[in-house]
Amino acid sequence: TDVVLDVQVGLLFWSEHVKPHTGRIYRSLMDGTLPRWLHDIEKVIYPVAMTLDAVKNRIYWADLNLQSISSSDYDGHRQRVVVGSTNGLPLSVTFFENRVTWSNVGDKKLFTQNLNGHGLVSTSLERVSHILSVHSVLDTNRTDPCATYPCGGGLCLLKSRQEFNCFCPPGARVASLNPFQCSR
């Protein structure tokens, strides 16, 4: 239902809604290898939006069914409810500087709350959909190993901050490894 990346530590997180009353949150390396279900996370029914606190290595998710926002560490431990009521069906969530901000389905407002549970603020806007925090503090200012096109005509997927894997697109196969090239 959603995907978020922490490029600093090289992790990919995603959520899924499996059955009528079951949701799950997973994590893997950024190229999808070493997938792991964070099974210690409890009470996830319909996760619809996720965001990260990359400083404290915490993941946040909004649950459509529970109409709440919860959090855990990157291993799925130390779970807590951050927002007990989203005042509607949550659509999107973001985190920055000890505040969680979210939008609701069909609502023309943004809601913001401190992590300590105080200071709920709503801001009316003409139209609200998905939201994202952008700030220079969140910019990693790192070199991207895929920027030099090491995979030729293939797809370069980051595995971690320094590592990557090369893949060929569907219908093509690996023609050579050094240099990496795909056959058409």
Coordinates of C-alpha atoms in Angstrom, one line a residue:
T1 CA 0.0 0.0 0.0
D2 CA 3.0 2.3 0.4
V3 CA 6.8 2.3 0.1
V4 CA 9.5 4.5 1.9
L5 CA 13.3 4.5 1.7
D6 CA 16.0 5.3 4.2
V7 CA 19.0 5.8 1.8
Q8 CA 21.3 6.6 4.7
V9 CA 21.1 3.1 6.1
G10 CA 20.1 1.4 2.8
L11 CA 16.6 0.1 3.8
L12 CA 13.3 -0.2 1.9
F13 CA 10.0 -0.4 3.8
W14 CA 6.7 -1.4 2.4
S15 CA 3.2 -2.1 3.7
E16 CA 0.5 -4.4 2.5
H17 CA -3.2 -5.1 3.3
V18 CA -3.5 -8.9 3.2
K19 CA -6.9 -10.0 4.5
P20 CA -10.0 -8.1 5.7
H21 CA -8.4 -7.5 9.1
T22 CA -4.7 -8.0 8.5
G23 CA -1.9 -5.7 7.4
R24 CA 1.8 -6.1 7.4
I25 CA 4.9 -4.0 7.3
Y26 CA 8.1 -5.3 5.7
R27 CA 11.7 -4.2 5.3
S28 CA 14.6 -5.2 3.0
L29 CA 17.7 -3.8 1.5
M30 CA 17.0 -1.1 -1.1
D31 CA 17.3 -3.6 -4.0
G32 CA 14.6 -5.9 -2.4
T33 CA 17.0 -8.5 -1.1
L34 CA 16.9 -9.9 2.5
P35 CA 13.1 -9.1 2.9
R36 CA 11.9 -9.4 6.5
W37 CA 8.3 -9.1 7.8
L38 CA 8.3 -7.0 11.0
H39 CA 6.0 -9.5 12.7
D40 CA 6.4 -7.9 16.2
I41 CA 4.3 -5.0 15.1
E42 CA 0.8 -5.5 16.4
K43 CA -2.5 -4.1 15.4
V44 CA -1.8 -3.3 11.8
I45 CA -5.1 -3.7 9.9
Y46 CA -5.0 -1.4 6.8
P47 CA -1.8 0.5 6.6
V48 CA -2.2 3.2 3.9
A49 CA 0.7 5.6 4.3
M50 CA 4.2 5.5 5.8
T51 CA 7.0 7.9 6.6
L52 CA 10.4 7.7 8.4
D53 CA 12.2 9.5 11.1
A54 CA 15.7 8.8 9.7
V55 CA 17.4 10.5 12.6
K56 CA 15.9 8.2 15.2
N57 CA 15.4 5.2 12.8
R58 CA 11.7 5.0 13.3
I59 CA 8.9 4.2 10.9
Y60 CA 5.5 5.7 11.1
W61 CA 2.3 4.4 9.4
A62 CA -1.3 5.5 9.2
D63 CA -4.0 2.9 9.5
L64 CA -7.2 3.4 7.5
N65 CA -9.2 1.0 9.5
L66 CA -8.0 2.1 13.0
Q67 CA -7.9 5.8 11.9
S68 CA -4.7 6.2 13.8
I69 CA -0.9 6.7 13.3
S70 CA 1.6 4.4 14.9
S71 CA 5.4 4.1 15.1
S72 CA 8.1 1.5 15.8
D73 CA 11.8 1.3 15.4
Y74 CA 13.3 -0.2 12.2
D75 CA 13.2 -3.7 13.6
G76 CA 9.5 -3.5 14.5
H77 CA 10.1 -3.1 18.2
R78 CA 9.1 -0.3 20.7
Q79 CA 5.7 0.2 18.9
R80 CA 3.5 3.0 20.1
V81 CA 0.4 4.9 18.9
V82 CA 1.4 8.4 18.0
V83 CA -2.0 9.8 16.9
G84 CA -5.0 8.0 18.5
S85 CA -7.5 9.6 16.1
T86 CA -6.8 11.0 12.7
N87 CA -10.3 12.7 12.6
G88 CA -11.1 10.8 9.4
L89 CA -9.7 8.2 7.0
P90 CA -6.0 8.9 6.7
L91 CA -4.5 9.2 3.2
S92 CA -0.9 10.4 3.6
V93 CA 1.5 11.0 6.5
T94 CA 4.9 12.7 6.8
F95 CA 7.3 13.4 9.7
F96 CA 9.6 16.2 10.4
E97 CA 11.1 17.8 13.6
N98 CA 9.2 15.9 16.2
R99 CA 5.8 16.5 14.4
V100 CA 3.7 14.2 12.4
T101 CA 1.5 15.7 9.7
W102 CA -1.3 13.9 7.7
S103 CA -4.1 14.3 5.3
N104 CA -7.4 12.5 5.2
V105 CA -9.4 11.1 2.3
G106 CA -11.7 13.8 0.9
D107 CA -10.7 16.3 3.5
K108 CA -9.5 19.8 2.7
K109 CA -7.2 20.0 5.7
L110 CA -3.8 19.1 6.9
F111 CA -3.5 17.9 10.5
T112 CA -0.3 18.3 12.5
Q113 CA 0.5 17.1 16.0
N114 CA 3.6 17.0 18.2
L115 CA 4.9 13.6 19.2
N116 CA 4.0 14.3 22.8
G117 CA 0.3 14.3 21.8
H118 CA -0.2 18.1 22.3
G119 CA -0.7 20.8 19.8
L120 CA -3.1 19.3 17.3
V121 CA -3.4 21.9 14.5
S122 CA -5.5 21.7 11.4
T123 CA -4.9 23.9 8.4
S124 CA -7.6 24.4 5.7
L125 CA -6.5 24.2 2.1
E126 CA -8.3 24.2 -1.2
R127 CA -7.2 20.6 -2.1
V128 CA -5.1 18.1 -0.1
S129 CA -3.8 14.8 -1.3
H130 CA -0.4 13.2 -0.7
I131 CA 2.1 15.1 1.4
L132 CA 5.9 14.9 1.8
S133 CA 8.5 16.7 3.9
V134 CA 11.3 18.3 2.0
H135 CA 14.2 20.1 3.8
S136 CA 17.9 20.4 3.2
V137 CA 18.6 18.5 6.5
L138 CA 16.9 15.4 4.8
D139 CA 19.1 15.7 1.7
T140 CA 21.9 13.1 2.0
N141 CA 24.5 14.9 0.0
R142 CA 26.2 11.6 -0.9
T143 CA 27.5 10.2 -4.1
D144 CA 25.2 7.9 -6.0
P145 CA 27.1 4.8 -7.3
C146 CA 24.4 4.4 -10.1
A147 CA 25.0 8.0 -11.3
T148 CA 28.0 6.8 -13.5
Y149 CA 25.8 4.3 -15.4
P150 CA 27.7 1.2 -14.2
C151 CA 25.0 -1.1 -15.6
G152 CA 25.2 0.1 -19.2
G153 CA 21.7 -0.4 -20.6
G154 CA 20.5 -2.3 -17.6
L155 CA 18.8 -1.2 -14.4
C156 CA 20.9 -0.1 -11.5
L157 CA 19.3 -0.7 -8.1
L158 CA 21.0 0.5 -4.9
K159 CA 21.6 -2.2 -2.4
S160 CA 23.1 0.1 0.3
R161 CA 24.9 3.5 0.3
Q162 CA 27.8 2.2 -1.6
E163 CA 26.6 -1.1 -3.2
F164 CA 24.4 -1.7 -6.2
N165 CA 23.1 -4.6 -8.4
C166 CA 22.6 -4.5 -12.1
F167 CA 19.5 -6.1 -13.7
C168 CA 18.2 -6.4 -17.2
P169 CA 14.7 -5.3 -18.1
P170 CA 12.0 -7.9 -18.8
G171 CA 12.6 -9.8 -22.0
A172 CA 16.3 -9.1 -22.0
R173 CA 19.1 -11.2 -20.6
V174 CA 22.6 -10.5 -19.4
A175 CA 25.0 -10.4 -22.3
S176 CA 28.2 -9.6 -20.4
L177 CA 29.2 -8.8 -16.8
N178 CA 32.2 -6.7 -17.2
P179 CA 31.1 -4.3 -18.6
F180 CA 27.5 -5.1 -17.6
Q181 CA 25.3 -5.2 -20.7
C182 CA 21.9 -6.6 -21.6
S183 CA 20.9 -8.3 -24.8
R184 CA 17.8 -7.1 -26.6

